[in-house]
Amino acid sequence: MAFSMPQTSIRGRLFLLVLALWIPAVAGLGLQAYSGYSSQKQSMLEEMQQQAMALRFGIDTEIERRLTLARAMAALPSLEARDLATFERAARAAVKESDERVVLLDRERQYFNTGAPVAAVVARHPGALFVTSGMGISFVPHGPLTPAPLMAVLVPESGRTPPQFNVGVPFPPARVQQLIQQQRPRAATVTSVIDSQQRVMGRSRDPERWIGQRASYPALLEMAVRGGSGFLSTQTLDRVASLTYLSPPGRYGWAVVVALPEQALTNAASELALRAVASSAVLLFIGLGLAIVAARRISQPVKLLEQAAGALLDQRVPAPLATGLSEIDRVGEVLHHAGQRAHESGRVLEARVREASEEARKAEASLFEARKHEAIGRLTGAIAHDFNNLLQTISMGLQVVSRSVPEGRHTRPLQAALAASGRAADQIRQMLAFGRTQQLRPQPINLADLLLRSQDLTDKALGERVRLVAQLDPGLPALMADPIQLELALLNLVFNARDAMRDRGGTVTLRASVVDGDPAVPDAPRLLRIDVEDDGPGMDAATLARVFEPYFTTKPVGAGTGLGLPQVQAFARQSRGDVRIASTPGAGTCVSLFLPVAALEAVAPPTAVQHARRSDKVLRVLMVEDDVLVASVVVAALEHASHSVVLCRTADEARALLEQGQCVDVLFTDVMMPGSMTGLELVAWCRENRPGLPALVATGYSARPAGGVCKVLRKPYAIEDLLDALDACTAGQPLLQV
């Protein structure tokens, strides 16, 4: 049964396309609105908490200041001698230069208040606080001389037990209100200060009404009584549902309550939701408008095309179309030519049929060729691992035989077989190159040869006003780097120098010298320093500090991307080197590229002849390899080199041995193998559970980065490469002594 698509118009499909694009946009706007609301709410909560803690600290500071003054006055000898007149004069002198006041009280009377011009004995408020030890903060609805509420820090007189007098320093509610206003609370929030008895000592809204009232919401009251702190949903004293934060009590039992009305949070959410809805509506309106315009521009040409097709069905030659849409016009042209050809003779029709058949055959052949290449690309990855294992077995076996057979008539066939194995490995690498990202391939490079190869390109790019001068010592050693990337880096530096001197011309000088050691590159004791210097205008300090930032450029729009120097820096550091730049305004610029010098053995031509080992260490090797042939040859090669080998077929088996405490010096593992773990996953497990165990990975296919390993050996590898890699991995490790 054939499946047919539902019939829809172009306009309908455009509308569906608009909706398909609009719905994800609406979802994204909704998520953005929700995220904005969550962030805004979290910001409000953090602001409430910070405001409460800052206010609590200010309250503690104010109480501490008055407590210090009260204790100092309570220790005066005149009070102990009951010379109250002298004590009053001392108190007035102590607060003369400040706005503080000192009062002297007993259980029933107030003897004087330095805030009043003359001393007057007045009765205290019934039940007013009297402190016999330590300190206390009294609160009365109104003072003896004023109807306003009054607070005071009280301490008992010194030297008398029980004390007769208390010395107090008033703490007016107005000061608490000042501290609240200094925090600049949000207009919607209500900030209150409560004492150790949970009484309101200050409030940002209607303080005259609520000072002295006890907090009434049960959950808040219970949390304050037990000295807790945190957020909770409450109602304020004026019955407003709020999200409230209670600070921890201060040194003197006072705490701060900051309440944010829930309506404020609801308003913030509503505002963000309305913005999202408005943005969605605008997007939908614009999308539908564009769909209507597009439908109108497309519908008329389609109708003309339909008329041309009808003319062709009526055996008439349709006229060429000129609608302005290239696709429609091309179809109209095809219909026009089809109408002309319909009137030709049967011979022409048969020729066209034969031509169409030939084109179909070519298309089928092209399709077959494309599918064949696709199959080759897919099969490459599948066969590379197994084929490299076979090559590893062959090459390693030949190397073992080469070590055992004396020089003679068998040497040349063995060397030829080894060379053939190497060529086979190159073929595998070429197969694996399909669709894979190329990595850096460092090799020994003669700098002079590299410059000669790129001379034509640089001469043409520099032009007539800028010339390149190379000052190279013919005895310079080879450097170790990827030649293509090095050439690109040098061209980048030369072209940058050219651009700096484009207006007035000049000279770009390239120098090279050997540097013995550099603190910035500890792994490369010998480096080749390549200086690219120009006599252009130079750079100031601000520009020089940003030259290695990606996309930073001083060139005009369209003349530079800002990626040249960052790419040079990335190449140098990936090559185990570095790059530096020095510049002075008016004195030109010098960029110095530091790259490692190639080792002598890396420069020497390869040879299949056995060479001496670099180390006489005897290693205990835990080898993980599922291929029987590879395992048999490599184990024999390692044991021939006096190493001991513990062989595991899977990573799971090796992990079990390590968990049992198996004593080994180095882990040598393949990547792809059966079981629940790959070789790279085994290395990651060792990095967490056996961090001191070096790891060496061998692979014939995997392109995954092998983080945490000393070296990656590409199959097939030479015996000497394996032994050198094991030496390098275990350098500095405590090993079994020979």
XYZ file of C-alpha atoms in Angstrom:
738
model
C 0.000 0.000 0.000
C 1.548 3.271 -1.102
C 1.935 6.041 1.438
C 0.889 9.509 0.318
C 1.687 12.838 1.960
C -1.327 14.984 2.910
C -2.088 17.720 0.409
C -1.102 21.189 1.682
C -0.483 24.509 -0.016
C 2.814 26.396 -0.109
C 1.331 29.003 2.220
C 0.249 26.295 4.678
C 3.691 24.725 4.694
C 5.310 28.112 5.238
C 3.002 28.685 8.197
C 3.925 25.253 9.576
C 7.607 26.143 9.142
C 7.049 29.408 11.040
C 5.318 27.508 13.851
C 8.081 24.896 13.918
C 10.628 27.666 14.413
C 8.427 29.697 16.770
C 7.612 26.932 19.270
C 11.286 26.236 20.221
C 11.829 29.998 20.435
C 8.891 30.300 22.830
C 10.249 27.419 24.898
C 13.639 29.096 25.003
C 12.109 32.408 26.061
C 10.158 30.612 28.778
C 13.287 28.930 30.088
C 15.115 32.244 29.941
C 12.294 33.938 31.878
C 12.320 31.185 34.509
C 16.102 31.378 34.807
C 15.904 35.168 35.128
C 13.245 34.866 37.837
C 15.329 32.305 39.743
C 18.423 34.496 39.513
C 16.470 37.602 40.560
C 14.919 35.751 43.515
C 18.297 34.399 44.617
C 19.762 37.898 44.352
C 16.942 39.267 46.513
C 17.485 36.566 49.150
C 21.235 37.190 49.246
C 20.628 40.939 49.510
C 18.199 40.362 52.419
C 20.737 38.171 54.210
C 23.611 40.614 53.683
C 21.440 43.545 54.804
C 20.394 41.695 57.980
C 23.963 40.711 58.903
C 25.293 44.228 58.270
C 22.530 45.778 60.397
C 23.088 43.253 63.184
C 26.782 44.107 63.209
C 25.933 47.828 63.434
C 23.553 47.203 66.376
C 26.237 45.178 68.205
C 28.743 47.969 67.616
C 26.402 50.614 69.020
C 25.633 48.516 72.135
C 29.332 47.746 72.627
C 30.234 51.436 72.490
C 27.672 52.341 75.140
C 28.592 49.327 77.270
C 32.222 50.451 77.319
C 31.219 53.949 78.450
C 28.870 52.577 81.132
C 31.513 50.244 82.571
C 34.063 53.042 82.681
C 31.685 55.304 84.579
C 30.608 52.511 86.972
C 34.225 52.065 88.075
C 34.791 55.723 89.123
C 35.911 56.092 92.797
C 33.456 58.944 93.372
C 30.548 56.533 92.876
C 32.021 54.009 95.276
C 32.497 56.859 97.839
C 28.876 57.951 97.261
C 30.038 61.417 96.207
C 27.210 61.723 93.683
C 27.904 65.392 92.896
C 31.486 64.619 91.895
C 30.302 61.568 89.968
C 27.770 63.705 88.074
C 30.433 66.250 87.129
C 32.702 63.459 85.914
C 29.859 61.959 83.869
C 29.009 65.296 82.260
C 32.669 65.894 81.456
C 32.972 62.418 79.876
C 30.141 62.999 77.403
C 30.631 66.734 76.869
C 32.140 66.340 73.372
C 29.683 63.633 72.227
C 25.961 63.123 71.862
C 25.921 60.331 74.484
C 24.203 60.607 77.878
C 24.844 58.982 81.239
C 22.160 58.244 83.861
C 22.471 57.050 87.476
C 19.683 54.777 88.717
C 18.676 52.626 91.620
C 15.724 50.272 91.707
C 13.148 53.065 92.113
C 14.682 56.409 91.139
C 16.741 58.144 88.513
C 19.203 60.569 90.196
C 20.424 62.474 87.197
C 20.625 62.388 83.384
C 23.464 64.261 81.689
C 21.025 65.074 78.888
C 19.161 67.390 81.313
C 20.789 70.722 82.258
C 20.359 70.145 86.023
C 20.143 67.056 88.154
C 16.651 65.958 89.096
C 15.615 62.891 91.074
C 12.612 61.269 89.371
C 10.814 57.991 89.814
C 11.601 55.154 87.417
C 9.021 53.292 85.376
C 7.399 50.517 87.472
C 9.107 47.181 86.804
C 12.073 48.809 85.059
C 15.202 46.643 84.740
C 17.861 46.744 87.486
C 21.130 44.812 86.795
C 22.951 43.120 89.683
C 25.721 41.538 87.582
C 27.023 41.566 84.036
C 25.046 43.947 81.850
C 21.530 44.451 80.591
C 19.549 46.512 78.118
C 16.400 48.063 79.560
C 13.367 49.132 77.591
C 10.488 51.261 78.869
C 7.540 52.614 76.841
C 8.422 56.143 77.980
C 11.170 57.710 80.063
C 10.794 59.692 83.257
C 11.377 62.952 81.370
C 9.946 62.142 77.931
C 6.882 60.277 76.590
C 8.983 58.566 73.892
C 10.203 54.935 74.340
C 13.634 54.658 75.931
C 16.367 52.018 75.877
C 19.555 52.078 77.906
C 22.626 49.849 78.401
C 22.880 49.209 82.195
C 25.808 47.927 84.296
C 26.013 47.613 88.108
C 28.372 49.838 90.096
C 31.794 48.334 90.767
C 32.972 47.277 94.209
C 29.542 46.729 95.833
C 27.743 43.425 96.263
C 24.838 43.647 96.028
C 24.985 46.906 94.056
C 22.873 49.902 95.014
C 23.225 51.797 91.754
C 23.160 51.091 88.016
C 24.995 53.286 85.554
C 23.171 53.538 82.238
C 23.929 54.916 78.788
C 20.670 55.542 76.869
C 20.255 53.948 73.463
C 17.492 55.974 71.777
C 15.237 54.173 69.225
C 16.043 56.970 66.773
C 19.597 55.628 66.531
C 18.233 52.176 65.641
C 16.124 53.809 62.920
C 19.223 55.564 61.564
C 21.070 52.246 61.337
C 18.107 50.700 59.481
C 17.991 53.567 56.958
C 21.761 53.408 56.398
C 21.303 49.908 54.916
C 19.094 51.432 52.178
C 16.567 48.579 52.151
C 14.401 47.867 49.127
C 11.170 49.822 49.050
C 9.146 46.599 49.290
C 11.058 45.025 52.204
C 10.289 45.583 55.893
C 13.307 45.538 58.232
C 12.896 45.083 61.978
C 15.305 44.846 64.927
C 14.253 42.642 67.865
C 15.931 42.279 71.247
C 16.541 39.139 73.304
C 12.890 39.259 74.471
C 11.707 39.315 70.813
C 10.433 42.874 71.189
C 10.600 45.249 68.220
C 13.326 47.840 68.898
C 13.256 49.402 65.446
C 11.321 49.030 62.167
C 11.648 50.514 58.709
C 7.879 50.956 58.392
C 5.618 52.584 61.075
C 8.208 52.391 63.897
C 6.109 54.532 66.292
C 3.306 51.982 66.096
C 5.316 48.808 66.617
C 8.332 49.627 68.852
C 8.003 47.641 72.054
C 5.596 45.081 70.521
C 6.632 41.427 70.639
C 6.989 39.426 67.436
C 3.715 37.575 66.939
C 4.172 35.020 64.128
C 4.569 31.609 65.859
C 7.207 30.085 63.555
C 9.352 33.232 63.625
C 8.930 33.583 67.387
C 9.915 29.955 67.999
C 13.028 30.289 65.797
C 14.064 33.522 67.546
C 13.572 32.035 71.038
C 15.899 29.117 70.306
C 18.476 31.422 68.668
C 18.017 30.052 65.149
C 18.281 31.792 61.804
C 17.203 31.325 58.188
C 14.387 31.899 55.718
C 10.717 31.116 56.370
C 7.287 32.196 55.165
C 5.568 34.505 57.692
C 3.173 37.392 58.069
C 4.475 40.777 59.159
C 2.985 42.651 62.109
C 0.686 44.432 59.663
C -0.533 41.056 58.263
C 1.376 41.006 54.961
C 2.376 37.542 53.683
C 6.144 37.659 53.247
C 9.297 35.646 52.753
C 11.305 36.482 55.884
C 14.956 36.119 56.871
C 15.893 35.988 60.587
C 19.577 36.680 61.307
C 21.491 34.809 64.016
C 21.354 36.686 67.367
C 24.225 39.084 68.035
C 26.520 39.205 71.040
C 23.781 40.793 73.137
C 20.849 38.699 71.919
C 19.525 41.188 69.347
C 18.570 39.929 65.880
C 17.406 41.442 62.586
C 14.281 40.403 60.638
C 14.030 41.300 56.919
C 10.657 40.539 55.290
C 10.051 40.627 51.522
C 6.346 40.571 50.558
C 5.496 37.556 48.458
C 3.633 39.912 46.163
C 6.991 41.458 45.176
C 8.248 38.037 44.056
C 4.977 37.417 42.217
C 5.260 40.793 40.480
C 8.836 40.001 39.363
C 7.704 36.643 37.950
C 4.744 38.244 36.210
C 6.922 40.928 34.662
C 9.359 38.364 33.251
C 6.461 36.223 31.990
C 4.876 39.216 30.274
C 8.172 40.043 28.611
C 8.483 36.468 27.356
C 4.884 36.501 26.045
C 5.440 39.858 24.334
C 8.669 38.649 22.724
C 6.924 35.450 21.573
C 4.060 37.440 20.078
C 6.478 39.716 18.221
C 8.380 36.708 16.859
C 5.142 35.049 15.751
C 3.891 38.255 14.115
C 7.147 38.772 12.235
C 7.295 35.100 11.181
C 3.703 35.067 9.924
C 4.264 38.325 8.086
C 7.341 36.944 6.353
C 5.443 33.734 5.528
C 2.589 35.716 3.936
C 5.013 37.803 1.881
C 6.961 34.711 0.793
C 3.758 32.842 -0.070
C 2.585 35.708 -2.268
C 5.931 35.896 -4.053
C 5.941 32.143 -4.648
C 2.263 31.488 -5.461
C 2.103 33.564 -8.664
C 5.203 31.954 -10.270
C 3.818 28.516 -9.359
C 0.540 29.352 -11.094
C 2.452 30.424 -14.217
C 4.407 27.169 -14.032
C 1.117 25.249 -13.746
C -0.194 27.027 -16.861
C 3.002 26.149 -18.755
C 2.588 22.500 -17.784
C -1.053 22.604 -18.972
C 0.075 24.003 -22.302
C 2.543 21.148 -22.623
C -0.245 18.636 -21.928
C -2.288 20.291 -24.688
C 0.645 19.651 -27.047
C 1.401 23.367 -27.266
C 4.830 24.891 -26.784
C 4.771 26.937 -23.541
C 6.476 30.308 -23.597
C 9.650 30.757 -21.462
C 8.932 32.094 -17.982
C 10.441 35.263 -16.467
C 9.076 35.257 -12.906
C 12.233 36.382 -11.113
C 12.636 33.028 -9.315
C 15.565 31.197 -10.882
C 14.273 27.722 -9.978
C 10.818 28.387 -11.503
C 12.346 30.003 -14.580
C 14.663 27.042 -15.105
C 11.707 24.632 -14.898
C 9.773 26.861 -17.316
C 12.702 26.784 -19.705
C 12.781 23.001 -19.459
C 9.055 22.891 -20.250
C 9.584 25.223 -23.206
C 12.312 23.027 -24.645
C 10.257 19.925 -23.884
C 7.389 21.371 -25.897
C 9.702 22.097 -28.819
C 11.162 18.620 -28.708
C 7.713 17.037 -28.525
C 7.176 18.147 -32.140
C 10.375 16.581 -33.391
C 10.497 13.355 -35.300
C 10.505 9.894 -33.766
C 14.188 9.630 -34.595
C 14.996 12.549 -32.320
C 12.728 11.075 -29.644
C 14.553 7.761 -29.817
C 17.893 9.556 -29.620
C 16.751 11.350 -26.517
C 15.638 8.053 -25.010
C 19.035 6.525 -25.701
C 20.718 9.597 -24.228
C 18.541 9.399 -21.113
C 19.406 5.707 -20.760
C 23.116 6.483 -21.021
C 22.824 9.232 -18.407
C 20.986 6.837 -16.096
C 23.744 4.277 -16.549
C 26.408 6.887 -15.718
C 24.445 8.028 -12.677
C 24.171 4.429 -11.506
C 27.912 3.944 -12.023
C 28.669 7.156 -10.124
C 26.367 6.075 -7.317
C 28.053 2.684 -7.175
C 31.479 4.349 -7.057
C 30.367 6.672 -4.249
C 28.975 3.770 -2.253
C 32.163 1.836 -2.814
C 34.266 4.690 -1.408
C 31.886 5.017 1.512
C 32.184 1.284 2.216
C 35.982 1.520 2.045
C 35.924 4.391 4.535
C 33.738 2.420 6.929
C 35.736 -0.788 6.564
C 39.011 1.078 7.201
C 38.297 1.638 10.856
C 37.027 -1.919 11.285
C 40.091 -3.636 9.838
C 42.810 -1.237 11.049
C 42.963 -2.591 14.609
C 43.187 -6.281 13.618
C 45.535 -5.616 10.721
C 47.899 -3.586 12.903
C 47.865 -6.427 15.431
C 48.958 -8.801 12.651
C 51.656 -6.350 11.538
C 52.748 -5.998 15.162
C 53.086 -9.780 15.442
C 55.023 -10.008 12.172
C 57.352 -7.069 12.826
C 57.981 -7.991 16.453
C 58.698 -11.602 15.479
C 61.131 -10.455 12.812
C 62.833 -8.164 15.318
C 63.170 -11.019 17.834
C 64.678 -13.227 15.127
C 66.939 -10.356 14.013
C 68.276 -10.057 17.574
C 69.033 -13.778 17.723
C 70.465 -14.404 14.233
C 74.134 -13.448 13.749
C 75.246 -11.225 10.898
C 75.282 -13.226 7.668
C 73.291 -14.301 4.656
C 69.980 -14.145 6.607
C 70.413 -10.515 7.613
C 69.319 -8.917 4.357
C 66.068 -10.930 4.006
C 65.184 -10.070 7.611
C 65.851 -6.387 6.979
C 63.748 -6.517 3.797
C 60.893 -8.145 5.702
C 61.106 -5.486 8.409
C 61.082 -2.737 5.761
C 58.022 -4.332 4.114
C 56.295 -4.404 7.496
C 57.021 -0.693 7.918
C 55.619 0.053 4.453
C 52.487 -1.903 5.359
C 52.136 0.208 8.488
C 52.399 3.348 6.328
C 49.609 1.998 4.129
C 47.412 1.516 7.205
C 48.110 5.082 8.326
C 47.116 6.312 4.857
C 43.874 4.343 5.081
C 43.169 5.803 8.511
C 43.682 9.315 7.087
C 40.187 9.205 5.575
C 38.038 11.631 7.544
C 40.438 11.932 10.501
C 41.831 15.213 11.894
C 45.561 15.346 11.413
C 47.680 15.810 14.545
C 51.115 17.429 14.749
C 53.797 15.213 13.219
C 57.119 16.521 14.518
C 60.247 15.594 12.620
C 63.775 16.962 12.256
C 63.756 20.134 10.121
C 66.613 22.091 8.601
C 65.524 25.722 8.974
C 67.502 26.933 5.953
C 65.864 24.316 3.706
C 62.433 25.286 4.990
C 63.042 28.972 4.215
C 64.272 28.151 0.716
C 61.100 26.137 0.010
C 58.871 29.031 1.050
C 60.955 31.805 -0.567
C 58.727 32.209 -3.623
C 55.620 32.635 -1.486
C 57.208 35.159 0.877
C 58.801 37.216 -1.918
C 55.461 37.586 -3.708
C 53.587 38.403 -0.506
C 56.099 40.950 0.817
C 56.019 43.109 -2.314
C 58.643 45.563 -3.518
C 58.805 47.910 -0.485
C 59.485 45.224 2.125
C 62.402 42.810 1.901
C 63.247 39.708 3.913
C 66.809 39.132 5.169
C 67.818 35.788 6.724
C 70.933 35.659 8.937
C 71.441 31.950 9.629
C 74.539 30.112 10.811
C 75.156 27.162 8.444
C 76.071 25.049 11.488
C 72.667 25.356 13.143
C 71.277 22.017 14.378
C 67.968 20.646 13.125
C 64.872 21.482 15.138
C 62.003 19.105 16.034
C 58.561 20.293 14.859
C 55.780 19.721 12.350
C 57.183 21.233 9.122
C 53.815 22.378 7.759
C 52.818 24.096 10.987
C 56.278 25.662 11.361
C 56.090 27.069 7.856
C 52.635 28.518 8.560
C 53.877 30.048 11.833
C 56.875 31.719 10.154
C 54.674 33.004 7.321
C 52.274 34.453 9.908
C 55.127 36.311 11.626
C 56.618 37.572 8.350
C 53.239 38.763 7.056
C 52.523 40.551 10.352
C 55.856 42.379 10.005
C 54.978 43.255 6.406
C 51.613 44.702 7.448
C 53.314 46.828 10.132
C 55.589 48.418 7.474
C 53.101 48.530 4.590
C 52.962 52.335 4.446
C 56.677 53.167 4.565
C 58.424 49.875 3.719
C 61.384 48.360 5.530
C 63.274 45.173 6.283
C 62.190 41.935 7.984
C 65.194 40.167 9.509
C 65.115 36.473 10.438
C 67.808 35.188 12.815
C 68.343 31.862 14.572
C 70.546 30.784 17.477
C 70.835 27.911 19.940
C 69.703 28.487 23.539
C 70.981 26.098 26.234
C 68.025 25.739 28.594
C 65.124 28.046 29.354
C 63.160 28.236 32.648
C 59.894 28.610 30.734
C 60.502 25.329 28.825
C 61.907 22.883 31.409
C 61.402 19.766 29.255
C 63.633 21.009 26.418
C 67.212 21.686 27.657
C 68.358 22.826 24.176
C 66.199 25.126 22.079
C 66.512 26.823 18.721
C 65.491 30.473 18.974
C 64.078 31.988 15.776
C 63.756 35.811 15.805
C 61.536 37.604 13.262
C 62.350 41.320 13.602
C 61.036 44.356 11.732
C 61.868 48.068 11.825
C 58.229 49.154 11.780
C 56.441 51.560 14.156
C 56.365 49.104 17.092
C 53.641 48.761 19.723
C 52.822 50.474 22.987
C 52.554 48.564 26.285
C 48.739 48.269 26.164
C 48.801 46.695 22.694
C 51.765 44.469 23.546
C 49.896 43.035 26.552
C 47.044 41.797 24.323
C 48.742 40.552 21.152
C 48.209 36.872 22.043
C 44.496 37.319 22.790
C 42.332 35.564 20.162
C 40.559 37.972 17.786
C 42.508 41.007 19.047
C 43.901 42.960 16.089
C 45.007 46.509 15.356
C 44.402 46.082 11.634
C 41.391 47.714 9.937
C 38.171 45.785 9.442
C 38.612 43.090 6.812
C 42.427 43.175 6.978
C 42.982 40.788 9.882
C 41.245 38.210 12.091
C 43.377 38.477 15.222
C 44.221 34.741 15.081
C 47.761 34.830 13.652
C 49.812 35.243 16.846
C 47.485 33.028 18.960
C 47.956 30.237 16.380
C 51.746 30.716 16.516
C 51.652 30.517 20.318
C 49.487 27.370 20.279
C 51.822 25.672 17.779
C 54.956 26.579 19.779
C 53.573 25.295 23.074
C 52.165 22.122 21.511
C 55.660 21.543 20.087
C 57.159 21.794 23.640
C 58.432 25.306 23.009
C 57.305 28.894 23.555
C 56.936 32.280 21.849
C 57.718 35.775 23.144
C 57.443 39.282 21.766
C 59.319 42.516 22.453
C 58.396 45.886 20.978
C 59.085 49.584 21.553
C 57.125 52.420 19.900
C 59.213 53.771 17.043
C 61.847 51.011 17.328
C 60.151 48.018 15.680
C 59.033 44.596 16.924
C 60.827 41.278 17.486
C 58.946 37.973 17.855
C 61.053 35.094 19.216
C 59.957 31.503 18.555
C 61.569 28.819 20.764
C 61.447 25.219 19.469
C 63.274 22.105 20.721
C 66.442 20.996 18.983
C 66.142 17.539 17.395
C 68.054 14.785 19.160
C 70.978 13.320 17.247
C 69.350 9.900 17.047
C 66.205 11.520 15.589
C 68.269 13.134 12.817
C 70.155 9.964 11.953
C 68.602 7.759 9.214
C 66.537 4.818 10.498
C 68.196 1.429 10.670
C 66.933 -2.050 11.374
C 70.205 -3.120 13.038
C 69.938 -3.861 16.719
C 71.269 -1.035 18.937
C 72.283 -0.906 22.564
C 69.707 -0.369 25.273
C 69.689 3.039 26.998
C 68.945 1.567 30.413
C 69.756 -1.587 32.342
C 66.591 -1.456 34.446
C 64.681 -4.705 34.942
C 60.952 -3.990 34.883
C 57.899 -5.870 36.079
C 55.448 -5.228 33.226
C 51.680 -5.756 33.464
C 50.751 -6.315 29.788
C 47.087 -6.229 28.644
C 46.618 -7.612 25.106
C 43.751 -9.733 23.754
C 45.472 -10.713 20.481
C 47.264 -14.049 21.062
C 49.835 -13.544 18.291
C 50.786 -10.028 19.423
C 50.971 -11.149 23.048
C 53.184 -14.162 22.298
C 55.721 -12.128 20.294
C 55.833 -9.052 22.576
C 56.113 -11.123 25.758
C 59.023 -13.034 24.234
C 60.695 -9.752 23.214
C 60.316 -8.244 26.689
C 61.583 -11.385 28.426
C 64.518 -11.480 26.001
C 65.317 -7.945 27.274
C 65.389 -9.370 30.860
C 62.017 -7.903 31.857
C 59.353 -9.950 33.641
C 55.831 -9.897 32.192
C 52.385 -10.581 33.684
C 49.959 -11.058 30.755
C 46.214 -10.309 30.965
C 43.718 -10.863 28.147
C 41.274 -8.122 29.230
C 41.326 -4.868 31.163
C 38.912 -6.406 33.689
C 41.451 -9.150 34.445
C 44.247 -6.588 34.878
C 42.129 -4.452 37.194
C 41.367 -7.487 39.355
C 45.100 -8.243 39.695
C 45.840 -4.622 40.660
C 43.041 -4.649 43.227
C 44.607 -7.788 44.746
C 47.874 -5.871 45.207
C 49.873 -7.251 42.244
C 53.331 -5.591 42.351
C 54.299 -4.153 38.926
C 56.462 -1.265 37.709
C 54.547 -0.235 34.588
C 51.214 -0.883 32.833
C 51.433 -1.654 29.081
C 47.947 -1.967 27.512
C 46.184 -2.102 24.181
C 43.170 0.214 23.660
C 40.495 -1.916 21.985
C 39.739 -5.251 23.692
C 36.788 -7.362 24.871
C 35.200 -6.955 28.288
C 33.558 -4.074 30.126
C 36.627 -1.767 30.037
C 38.859 -0.393 27.286
C 42.556 0.220 27.761
C 42.006 3.965 28.201
C 39.371 3.304 30.884
C 41.871 1.034 32.669
C 44.445 3.873 32.575
C 41.851 6.268 34.019
C 41.079 3.761 36.797
C 44.805 3.438 37.625
C 45.150 7.219 37.721
C 42.633 7.278 40.600
C 43.458 4.027 42.417
C 47.169 3.441 41.571
C 48.395 7.006 40.908
C 52.063 6.065 41.116
C 51.834 3.443 38.339
C 53.152 4.642 34.926
C 51.014 3.703 31.902
C 52.002 3.018 28.271
C 49.305 2.589 25.583
C 49.616 0.816 22.227
C 46.975 1.236 19.532
C 46.512 0.499 15.882
C 43.356 2.518 15.356
C 41.982 4.557 18.254
C 42.227 8.315 17.796
C 40.949 9.162 21.277
C 43.296 11.253 23.419
C 45.121 9.087 25.931
C 45.181 11.404 28.962
C 47.402 10.308 31.817
C 49.712 8.018 29.798
C 53.448 8.455 29.298
C 53.443 7.634 25.572
C 51.228 6.216 22.820
C 52.811 3.567 20.585
C 51.269 3.250 17.136
C 51.100 -0.345 15.889
C 53.190 -1.825 14.476
C 56.025 -0.576 16.680
C 59.672 -1.613 16.916
C 61.120 -3.511 19.868
C 63.510 -0.648 20.577
C 60.617 1.830 20.506
C 58.791 -0.283 23.082
C 61.862 -0.647 25.314
C 62.672 3.075 25.079
C 59.066 3.978 25.858
C 59.103 1.725 28.932
C 62.361 3.372 30.064
C 60.853 6.824 29.575
C 57.651 5.951 31.446
C 59.518 4.561 34.442
C 62.164 7.290 34.662
C 62.580 8.263 38.299
C 60.424 5.359 39.589
C 61.725 2.926 42.303
C 62.229 -0.353 40.400
C 63.505 -3.879 40.855
C 67.322 -3.714 40.760
C 69.390 -5.956 38.462
